[in-house]
Coordinates of C-alpha atoms in Angstrom, one line a residue:
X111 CA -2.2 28.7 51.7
X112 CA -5.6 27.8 51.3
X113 CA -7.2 25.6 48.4
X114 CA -10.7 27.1 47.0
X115 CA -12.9 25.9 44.6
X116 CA -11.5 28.2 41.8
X117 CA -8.4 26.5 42.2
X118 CA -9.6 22.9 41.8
X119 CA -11.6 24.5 39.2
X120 CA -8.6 25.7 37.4
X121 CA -6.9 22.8 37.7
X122 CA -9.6 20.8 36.5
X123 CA -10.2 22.5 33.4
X124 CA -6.7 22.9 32.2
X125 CA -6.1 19.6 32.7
X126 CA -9.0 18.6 30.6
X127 CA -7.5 21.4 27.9
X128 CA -4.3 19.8 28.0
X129 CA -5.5 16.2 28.1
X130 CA -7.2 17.5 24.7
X131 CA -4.6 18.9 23.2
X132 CA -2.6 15.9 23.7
X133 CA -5.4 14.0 22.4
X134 CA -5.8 15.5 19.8
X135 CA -1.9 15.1 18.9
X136 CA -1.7 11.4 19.2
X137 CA -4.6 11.2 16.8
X138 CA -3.0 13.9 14.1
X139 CA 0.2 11.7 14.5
X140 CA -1.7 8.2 14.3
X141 CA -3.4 9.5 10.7
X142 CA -0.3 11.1 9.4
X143 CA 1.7 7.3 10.1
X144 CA -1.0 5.5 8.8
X145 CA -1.0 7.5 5.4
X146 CA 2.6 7.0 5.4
X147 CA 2.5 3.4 5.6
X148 CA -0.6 3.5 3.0
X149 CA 1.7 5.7 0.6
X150 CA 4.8 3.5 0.8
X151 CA 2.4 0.2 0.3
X152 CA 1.2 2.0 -2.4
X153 CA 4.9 2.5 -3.8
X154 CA 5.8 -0.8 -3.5
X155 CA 3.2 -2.1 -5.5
X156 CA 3.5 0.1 -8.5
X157 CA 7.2 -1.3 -8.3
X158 CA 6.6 -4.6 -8.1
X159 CA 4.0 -3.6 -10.6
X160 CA 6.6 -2.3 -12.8
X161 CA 8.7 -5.4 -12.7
X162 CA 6.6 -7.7 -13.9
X163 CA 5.1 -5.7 -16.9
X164 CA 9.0 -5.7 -17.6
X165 CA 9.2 -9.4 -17.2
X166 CA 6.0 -10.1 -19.3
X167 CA 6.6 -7.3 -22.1
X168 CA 9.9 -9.5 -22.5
X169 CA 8.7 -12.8 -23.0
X170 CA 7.3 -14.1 -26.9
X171 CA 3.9 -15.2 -27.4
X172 CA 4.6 -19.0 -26.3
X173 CA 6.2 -18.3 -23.3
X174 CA 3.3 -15.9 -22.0
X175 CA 1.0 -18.4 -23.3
X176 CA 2.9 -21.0 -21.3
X177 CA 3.4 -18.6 -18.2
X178 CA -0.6 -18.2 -18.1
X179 CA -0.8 -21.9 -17.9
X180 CA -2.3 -22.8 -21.1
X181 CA -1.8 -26.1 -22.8
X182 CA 1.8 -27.0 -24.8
X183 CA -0.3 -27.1 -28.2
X184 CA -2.3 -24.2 -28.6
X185 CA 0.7 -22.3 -27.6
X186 CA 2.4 -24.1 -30.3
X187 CA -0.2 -22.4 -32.5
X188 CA 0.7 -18.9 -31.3
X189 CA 4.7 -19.7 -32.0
X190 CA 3.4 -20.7 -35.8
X191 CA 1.9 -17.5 -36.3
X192 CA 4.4 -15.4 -35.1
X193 CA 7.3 -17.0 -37.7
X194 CA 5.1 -16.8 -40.0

């Protein structure tokens, strides 16, 4: 059997067609794990999020005062005006 150009042609271009196509799939693959990741990072935060509004809609006026590193007295003034 004899080679001819239309069959090096052929073989050219479907190669390049299915080079393309799996191209083409690696890429739709790469985006669709990349928004995965992006939508679980996403998850985590709003949980970790929701954790520590938890932890801070728990605490009193002093300790968030305290927590956010302000000084012993004028959180003393915030404890006075919430007894009173």
């Amino acid at each position: 059997m004899r080679i001819s150009l239309q069959h090096i042609t052929g073989a050219v271009i479907g190669g390049a067609v299915s080079g393309l196509f799996f191209y083409a799939l690696g890429q739709h693959d790469g985006k669709q794990d990349a928004a995965l990741k992006v939508a679980q990072a996403v998850t985590q935060a709003n949980q970790n999020r929701a954790g520590i509004n938890e932890e801070v809609g728990n605490m009193d006026s002093y300790s968030l005062c305290r927590e956010l590193g302000r000084v012993r007295d004028e959180c003393e003034q915030l404890r006075r005006l919430a007894e009173d």
